[in-house]
PDB file of C-alpha atoms in Angstrom:
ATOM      1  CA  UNK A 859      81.869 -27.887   1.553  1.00 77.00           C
ATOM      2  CA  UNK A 860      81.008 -28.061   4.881  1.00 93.00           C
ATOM      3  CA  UNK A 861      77.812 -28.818   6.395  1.00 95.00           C
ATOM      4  CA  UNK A 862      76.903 -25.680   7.499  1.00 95.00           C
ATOM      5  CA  UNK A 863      77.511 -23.692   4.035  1.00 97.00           C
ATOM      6  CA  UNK A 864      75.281 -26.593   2.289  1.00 97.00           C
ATOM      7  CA  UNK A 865      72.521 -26.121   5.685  1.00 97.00           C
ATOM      8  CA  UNK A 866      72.523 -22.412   4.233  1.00 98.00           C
ATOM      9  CA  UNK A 867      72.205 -22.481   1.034  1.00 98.00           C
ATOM     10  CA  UNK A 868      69.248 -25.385   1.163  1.00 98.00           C
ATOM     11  CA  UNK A 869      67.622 -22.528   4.062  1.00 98.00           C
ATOM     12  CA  UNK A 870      67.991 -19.823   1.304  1.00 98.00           C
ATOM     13  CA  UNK A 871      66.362 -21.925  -1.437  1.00 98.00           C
ATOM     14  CA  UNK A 872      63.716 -22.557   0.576  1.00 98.00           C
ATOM     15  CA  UNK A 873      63.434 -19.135   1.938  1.00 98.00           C
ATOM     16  CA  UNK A 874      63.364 -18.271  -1.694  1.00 98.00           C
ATOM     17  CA  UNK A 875      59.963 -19.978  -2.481  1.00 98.00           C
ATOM     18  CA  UNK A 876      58.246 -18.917   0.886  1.00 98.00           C
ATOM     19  CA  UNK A 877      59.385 -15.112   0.480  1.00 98.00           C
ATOM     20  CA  UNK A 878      57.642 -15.480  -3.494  1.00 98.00           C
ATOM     21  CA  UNK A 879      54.553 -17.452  -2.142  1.00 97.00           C
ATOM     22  CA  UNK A 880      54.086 -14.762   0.180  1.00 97.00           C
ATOM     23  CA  UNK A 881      53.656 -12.429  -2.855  1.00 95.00           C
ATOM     24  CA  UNK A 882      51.151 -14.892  -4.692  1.00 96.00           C
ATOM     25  CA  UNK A 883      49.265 -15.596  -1.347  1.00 96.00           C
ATOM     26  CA  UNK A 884      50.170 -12.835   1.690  1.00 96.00           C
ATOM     27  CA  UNK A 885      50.469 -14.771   5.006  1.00 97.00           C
ATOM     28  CA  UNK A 886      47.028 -16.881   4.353  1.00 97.00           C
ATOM     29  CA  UNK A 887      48.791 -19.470   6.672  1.00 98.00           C
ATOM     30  CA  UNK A 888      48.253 -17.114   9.531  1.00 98.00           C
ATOM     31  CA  UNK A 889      45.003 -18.776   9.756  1.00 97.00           C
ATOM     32  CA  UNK A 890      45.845 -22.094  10.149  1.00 97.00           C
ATOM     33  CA  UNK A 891      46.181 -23.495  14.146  1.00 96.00           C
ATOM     34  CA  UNK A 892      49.067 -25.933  14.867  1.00 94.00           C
ATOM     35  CA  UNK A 893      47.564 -28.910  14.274  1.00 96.00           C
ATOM     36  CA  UNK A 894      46.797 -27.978  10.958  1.00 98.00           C
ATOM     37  CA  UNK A 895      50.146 -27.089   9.934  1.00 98.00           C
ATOM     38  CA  UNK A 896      50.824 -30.463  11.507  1.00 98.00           C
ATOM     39  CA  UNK A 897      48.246 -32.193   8.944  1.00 98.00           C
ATOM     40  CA  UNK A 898      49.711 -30.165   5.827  1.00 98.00           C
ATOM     41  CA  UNK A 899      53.243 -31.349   6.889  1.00 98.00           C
ATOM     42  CA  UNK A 900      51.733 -34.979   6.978  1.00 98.00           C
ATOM     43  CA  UNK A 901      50.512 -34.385   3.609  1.00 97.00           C
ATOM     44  CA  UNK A 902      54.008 -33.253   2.339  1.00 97.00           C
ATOM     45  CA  UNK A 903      55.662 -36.688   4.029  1.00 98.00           C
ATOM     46  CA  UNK A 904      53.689 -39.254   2.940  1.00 97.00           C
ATOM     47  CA  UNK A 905      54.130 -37.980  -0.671  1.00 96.00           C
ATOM     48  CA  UNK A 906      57.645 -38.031  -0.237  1.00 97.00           C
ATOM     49  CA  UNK A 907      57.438 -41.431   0.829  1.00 97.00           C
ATOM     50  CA  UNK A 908      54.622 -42.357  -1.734  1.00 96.00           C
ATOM     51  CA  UNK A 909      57.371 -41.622  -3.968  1.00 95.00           C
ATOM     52  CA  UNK A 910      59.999 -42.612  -2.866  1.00 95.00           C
ATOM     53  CA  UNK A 911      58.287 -46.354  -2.849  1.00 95.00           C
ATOM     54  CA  UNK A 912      56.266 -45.994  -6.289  1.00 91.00           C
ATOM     55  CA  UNK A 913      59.085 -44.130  -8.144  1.00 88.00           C
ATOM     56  CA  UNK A 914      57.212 -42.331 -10.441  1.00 84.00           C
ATOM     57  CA  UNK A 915      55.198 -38.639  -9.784  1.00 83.00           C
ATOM     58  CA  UNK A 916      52.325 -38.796 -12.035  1.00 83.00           C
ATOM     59  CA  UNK A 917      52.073 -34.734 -11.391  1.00 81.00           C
ATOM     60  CA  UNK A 918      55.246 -34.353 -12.045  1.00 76.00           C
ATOM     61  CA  UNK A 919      57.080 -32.842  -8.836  1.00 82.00           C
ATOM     62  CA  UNK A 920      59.336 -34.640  -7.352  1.00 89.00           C
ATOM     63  CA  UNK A 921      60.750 -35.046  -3.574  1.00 95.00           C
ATOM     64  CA  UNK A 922      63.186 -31.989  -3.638  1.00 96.00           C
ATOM     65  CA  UNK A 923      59.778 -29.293  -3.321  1.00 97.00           C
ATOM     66  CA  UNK A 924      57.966 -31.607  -0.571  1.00 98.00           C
ATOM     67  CA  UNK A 925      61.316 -31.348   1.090  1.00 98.00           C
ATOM     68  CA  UNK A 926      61.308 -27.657   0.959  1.00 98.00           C
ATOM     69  CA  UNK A 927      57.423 -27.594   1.569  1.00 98.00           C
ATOM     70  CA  UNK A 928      57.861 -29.211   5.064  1.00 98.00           C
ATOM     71  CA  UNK A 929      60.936 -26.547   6.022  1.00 98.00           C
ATOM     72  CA  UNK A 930      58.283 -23.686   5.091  1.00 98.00           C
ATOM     73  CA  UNK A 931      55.228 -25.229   6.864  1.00 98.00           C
ATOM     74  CA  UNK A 932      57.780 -25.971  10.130  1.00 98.00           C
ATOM     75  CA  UNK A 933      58.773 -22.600  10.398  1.00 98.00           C
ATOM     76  CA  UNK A 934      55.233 -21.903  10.200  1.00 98.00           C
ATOM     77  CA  UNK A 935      54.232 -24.150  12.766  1.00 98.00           C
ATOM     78  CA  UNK A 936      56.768 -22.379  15.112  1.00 98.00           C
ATOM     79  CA  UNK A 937      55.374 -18.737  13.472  1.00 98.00           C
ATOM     80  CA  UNK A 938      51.922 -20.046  14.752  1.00 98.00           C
ATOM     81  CA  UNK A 939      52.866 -21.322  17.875  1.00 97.00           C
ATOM     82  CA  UNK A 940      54.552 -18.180  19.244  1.00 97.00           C
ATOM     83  CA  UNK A 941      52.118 -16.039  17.953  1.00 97.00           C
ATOM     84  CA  UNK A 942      48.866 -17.778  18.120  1.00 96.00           C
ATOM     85  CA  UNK A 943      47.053 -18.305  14.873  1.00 96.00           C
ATOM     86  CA  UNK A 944      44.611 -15.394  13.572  1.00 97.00           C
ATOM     87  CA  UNK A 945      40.961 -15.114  11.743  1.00 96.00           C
ATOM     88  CA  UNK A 946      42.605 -13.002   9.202  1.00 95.00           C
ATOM     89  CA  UNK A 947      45.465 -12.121   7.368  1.00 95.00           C
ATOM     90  CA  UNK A 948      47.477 -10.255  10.153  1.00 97.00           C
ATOM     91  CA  UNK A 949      51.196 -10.229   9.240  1.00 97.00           C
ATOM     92  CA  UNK A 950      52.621  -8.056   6.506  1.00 96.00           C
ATOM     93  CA  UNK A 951      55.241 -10.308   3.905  1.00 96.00           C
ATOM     94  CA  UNK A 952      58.396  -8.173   5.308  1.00 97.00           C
ATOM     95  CA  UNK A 953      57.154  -9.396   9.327  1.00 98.00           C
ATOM     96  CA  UNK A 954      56.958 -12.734   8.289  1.00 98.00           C
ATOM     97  CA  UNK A 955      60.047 -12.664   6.922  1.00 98.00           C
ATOM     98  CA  UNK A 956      61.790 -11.258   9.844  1.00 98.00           C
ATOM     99  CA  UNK A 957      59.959 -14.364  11.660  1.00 98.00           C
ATOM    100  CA  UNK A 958      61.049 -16.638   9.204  1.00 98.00           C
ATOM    101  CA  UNK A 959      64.555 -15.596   9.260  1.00 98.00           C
ATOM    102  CA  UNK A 960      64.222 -16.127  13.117  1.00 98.00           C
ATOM    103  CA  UNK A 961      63.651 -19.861  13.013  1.00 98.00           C
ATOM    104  CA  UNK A 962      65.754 -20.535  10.319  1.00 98.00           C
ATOM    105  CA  UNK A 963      68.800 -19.687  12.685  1.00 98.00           C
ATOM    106  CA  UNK A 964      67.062 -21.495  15.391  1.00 98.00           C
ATOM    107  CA  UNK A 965      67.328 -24.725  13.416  1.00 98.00           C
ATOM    108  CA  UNK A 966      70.522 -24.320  11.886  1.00 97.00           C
ATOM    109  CA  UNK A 967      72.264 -23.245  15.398  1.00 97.00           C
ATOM    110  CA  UNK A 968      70.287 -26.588  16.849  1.00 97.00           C
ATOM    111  CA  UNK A 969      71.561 -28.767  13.889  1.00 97.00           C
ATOM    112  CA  UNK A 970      75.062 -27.513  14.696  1.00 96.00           C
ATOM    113  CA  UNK A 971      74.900 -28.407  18.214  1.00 96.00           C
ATOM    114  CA  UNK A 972      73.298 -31.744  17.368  1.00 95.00           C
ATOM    115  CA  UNK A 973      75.517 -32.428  14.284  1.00 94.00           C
ATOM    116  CA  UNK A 974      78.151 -31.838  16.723  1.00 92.00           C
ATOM    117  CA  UNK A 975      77.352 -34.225  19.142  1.00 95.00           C
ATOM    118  CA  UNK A 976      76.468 -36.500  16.556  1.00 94.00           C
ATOM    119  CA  UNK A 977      79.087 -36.198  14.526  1.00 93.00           C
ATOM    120  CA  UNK A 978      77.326 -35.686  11.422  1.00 94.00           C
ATOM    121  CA  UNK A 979      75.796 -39.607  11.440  1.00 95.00           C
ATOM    122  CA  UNK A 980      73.344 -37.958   9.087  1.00 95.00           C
ATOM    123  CA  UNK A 981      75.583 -38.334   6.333  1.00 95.00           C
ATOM    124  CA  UNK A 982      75.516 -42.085   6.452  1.00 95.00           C
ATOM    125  CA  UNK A 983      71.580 -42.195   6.077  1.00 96.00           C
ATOM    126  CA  UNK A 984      69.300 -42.731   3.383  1.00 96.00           C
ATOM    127  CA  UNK A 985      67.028 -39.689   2.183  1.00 97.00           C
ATOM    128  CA  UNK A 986      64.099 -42.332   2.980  1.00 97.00           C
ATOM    129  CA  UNK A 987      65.242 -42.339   6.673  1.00 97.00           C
ATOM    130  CA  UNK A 988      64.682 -38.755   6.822  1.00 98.00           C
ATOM    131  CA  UNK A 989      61.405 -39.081   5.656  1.00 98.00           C
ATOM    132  CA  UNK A 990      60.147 -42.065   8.160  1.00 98.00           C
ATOM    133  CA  UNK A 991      61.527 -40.030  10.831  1.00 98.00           C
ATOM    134  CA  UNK A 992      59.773 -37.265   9.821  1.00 98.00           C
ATOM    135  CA  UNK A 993      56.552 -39.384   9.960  1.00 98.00           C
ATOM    136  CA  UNK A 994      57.677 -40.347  12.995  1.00 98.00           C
ATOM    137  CA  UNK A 995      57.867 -36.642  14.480  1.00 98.00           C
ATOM    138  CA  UNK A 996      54.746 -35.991  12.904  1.00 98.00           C
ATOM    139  CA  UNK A 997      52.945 -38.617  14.732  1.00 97.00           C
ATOM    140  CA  UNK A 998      54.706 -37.706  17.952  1.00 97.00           C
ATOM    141  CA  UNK A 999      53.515 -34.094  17.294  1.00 97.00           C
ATOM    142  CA  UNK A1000      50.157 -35.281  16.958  1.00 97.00           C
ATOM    143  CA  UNK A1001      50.036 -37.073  20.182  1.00 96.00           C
ATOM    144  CA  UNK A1002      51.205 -34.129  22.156  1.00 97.00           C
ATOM    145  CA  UNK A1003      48.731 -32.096  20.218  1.00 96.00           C
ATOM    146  CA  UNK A1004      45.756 -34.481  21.320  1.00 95.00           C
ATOM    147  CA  UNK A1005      47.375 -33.659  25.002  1.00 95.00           C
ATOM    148  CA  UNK A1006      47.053 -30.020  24.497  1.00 93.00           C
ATOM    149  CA  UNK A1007      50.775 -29.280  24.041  1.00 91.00           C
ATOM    150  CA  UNK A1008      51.585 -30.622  26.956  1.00 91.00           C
ATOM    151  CA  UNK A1009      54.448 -33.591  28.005  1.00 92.00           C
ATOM    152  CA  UNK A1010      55.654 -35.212  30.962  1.00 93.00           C
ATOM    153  CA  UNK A1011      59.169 -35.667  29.822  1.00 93.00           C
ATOM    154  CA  UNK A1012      59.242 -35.369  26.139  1.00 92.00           C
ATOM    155  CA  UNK A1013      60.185 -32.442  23.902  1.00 93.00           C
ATOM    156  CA  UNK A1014      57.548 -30.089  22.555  1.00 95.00           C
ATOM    157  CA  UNK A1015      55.766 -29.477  19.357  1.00 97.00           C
ATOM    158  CA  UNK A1016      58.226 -26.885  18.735  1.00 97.00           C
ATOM    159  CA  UNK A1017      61.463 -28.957  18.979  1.00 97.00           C
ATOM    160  CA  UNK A1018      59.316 -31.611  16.614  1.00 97.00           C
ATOM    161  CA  UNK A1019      59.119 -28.593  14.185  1.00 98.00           C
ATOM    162  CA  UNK A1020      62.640 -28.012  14.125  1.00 98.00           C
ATOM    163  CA  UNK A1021      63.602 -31.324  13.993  1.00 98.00           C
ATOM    164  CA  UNK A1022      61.372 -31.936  11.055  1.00 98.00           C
ATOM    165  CA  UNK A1023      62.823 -29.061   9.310  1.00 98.00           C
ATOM    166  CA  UNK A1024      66.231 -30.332  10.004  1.00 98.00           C
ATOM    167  CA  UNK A1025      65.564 -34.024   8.865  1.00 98.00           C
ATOM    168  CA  UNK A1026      64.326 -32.181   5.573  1.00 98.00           C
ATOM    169  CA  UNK A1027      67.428 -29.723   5.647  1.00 98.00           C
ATOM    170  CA  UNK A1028      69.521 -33.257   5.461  1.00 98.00           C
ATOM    171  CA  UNK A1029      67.186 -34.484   2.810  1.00 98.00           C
ATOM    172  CA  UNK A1030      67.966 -31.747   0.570  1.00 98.00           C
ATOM    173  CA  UNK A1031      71.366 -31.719   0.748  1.00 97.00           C
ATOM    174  CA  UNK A1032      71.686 -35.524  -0.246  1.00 96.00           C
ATOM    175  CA  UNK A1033      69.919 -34.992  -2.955  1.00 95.00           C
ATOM    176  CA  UNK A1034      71.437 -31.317  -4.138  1.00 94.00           C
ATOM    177  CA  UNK A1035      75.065 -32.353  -3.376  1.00 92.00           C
ATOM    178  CA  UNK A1036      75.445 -36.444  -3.188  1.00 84.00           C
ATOM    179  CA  UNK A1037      72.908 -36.875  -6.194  1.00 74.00           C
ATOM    180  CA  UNK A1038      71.016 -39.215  -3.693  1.00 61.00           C
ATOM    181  CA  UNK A1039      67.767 -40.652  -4.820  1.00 52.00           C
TER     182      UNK A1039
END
């Protein structure tokens, strides 16, 4: 299967559990600024990698939902950073779908222009790479965060999103398709 089919179907199983959390909890998230969304992606990584070095979940999820969690909260980083975050629930479940459907062709049509260029090198990494360079995205998103969003050269917090969705994309498919752990 190629990498894009296996990109897709990861997106729609992750789409999946944002479109029913939506129904449990409406777009709460609206409320949440950037750098929050940052901090709850934090959260979601250093489980991952909390588990990933301990072995053992003593709640009892594992790494494949933290995975998903930090596609969801990306594409609602980029949600809040086009649209500005609000003081209440603004954004009916069928518009924030329509958003969410948005960036998830953003990142896949960026991971096929990377994956080209990189010729899928992905595929020779660990699932734990993913997640230290998703730390490592995080961190840089916090930096340019504490600079107001702004760079001199670098990226923005919006390619950091995407990236860590990407990263997380990758991290699901090892572990749905190559039985990674």
């Amino acid at each position: 299967m190629e990498t894009s089919e296996q990109f897709k179907i990861e997106m729609d199983k992750c789409r999946e559990v944002f479109s029913k959390k939506l129904i449990d909890y409406g777009a709460s998230w609206r409320i949440l600024r950037p750098a929050s969304v940052t901090d709850q992606i934090l959260i979601k990584a250093k489980r991952i990698r909390s588990l990933e070095v301990k072995g053992v979940s003593l709640v009892g999820e594992g790494i494949f939902p933290e995975f998903q969690a930090i596609v969801n909260y990306g594409i609602v980083g980029l949600i809040q950073l086009e649209k500005g975050y609000a003081d209440v629930v603004d954004m009916t479940p069928t518009e924030a779908m329509t958003y969410y459907d948005k960036y998830a062709q953003t990142a896949l049509e960026l991971m096929l222009k990377k994956n080209h260029d990189y010729d899928e090198a992905w595929r020779s990494m660990r699932v734990s790479s993913y997640t230290d360079l998703i730390l490592q995205k995080i961190n840089r998103t916090k930096e340019i965060e504490g600079h107001d969003g702004k760079t001199i050269v670098s990226e923005g917090i919006d390619a950091n999103y995407l990236d860590m969705i990407n990263y997380s994309v990758f991290g699901l498919i090892k572990l749905d398709f190559e039985g990674e752990k």
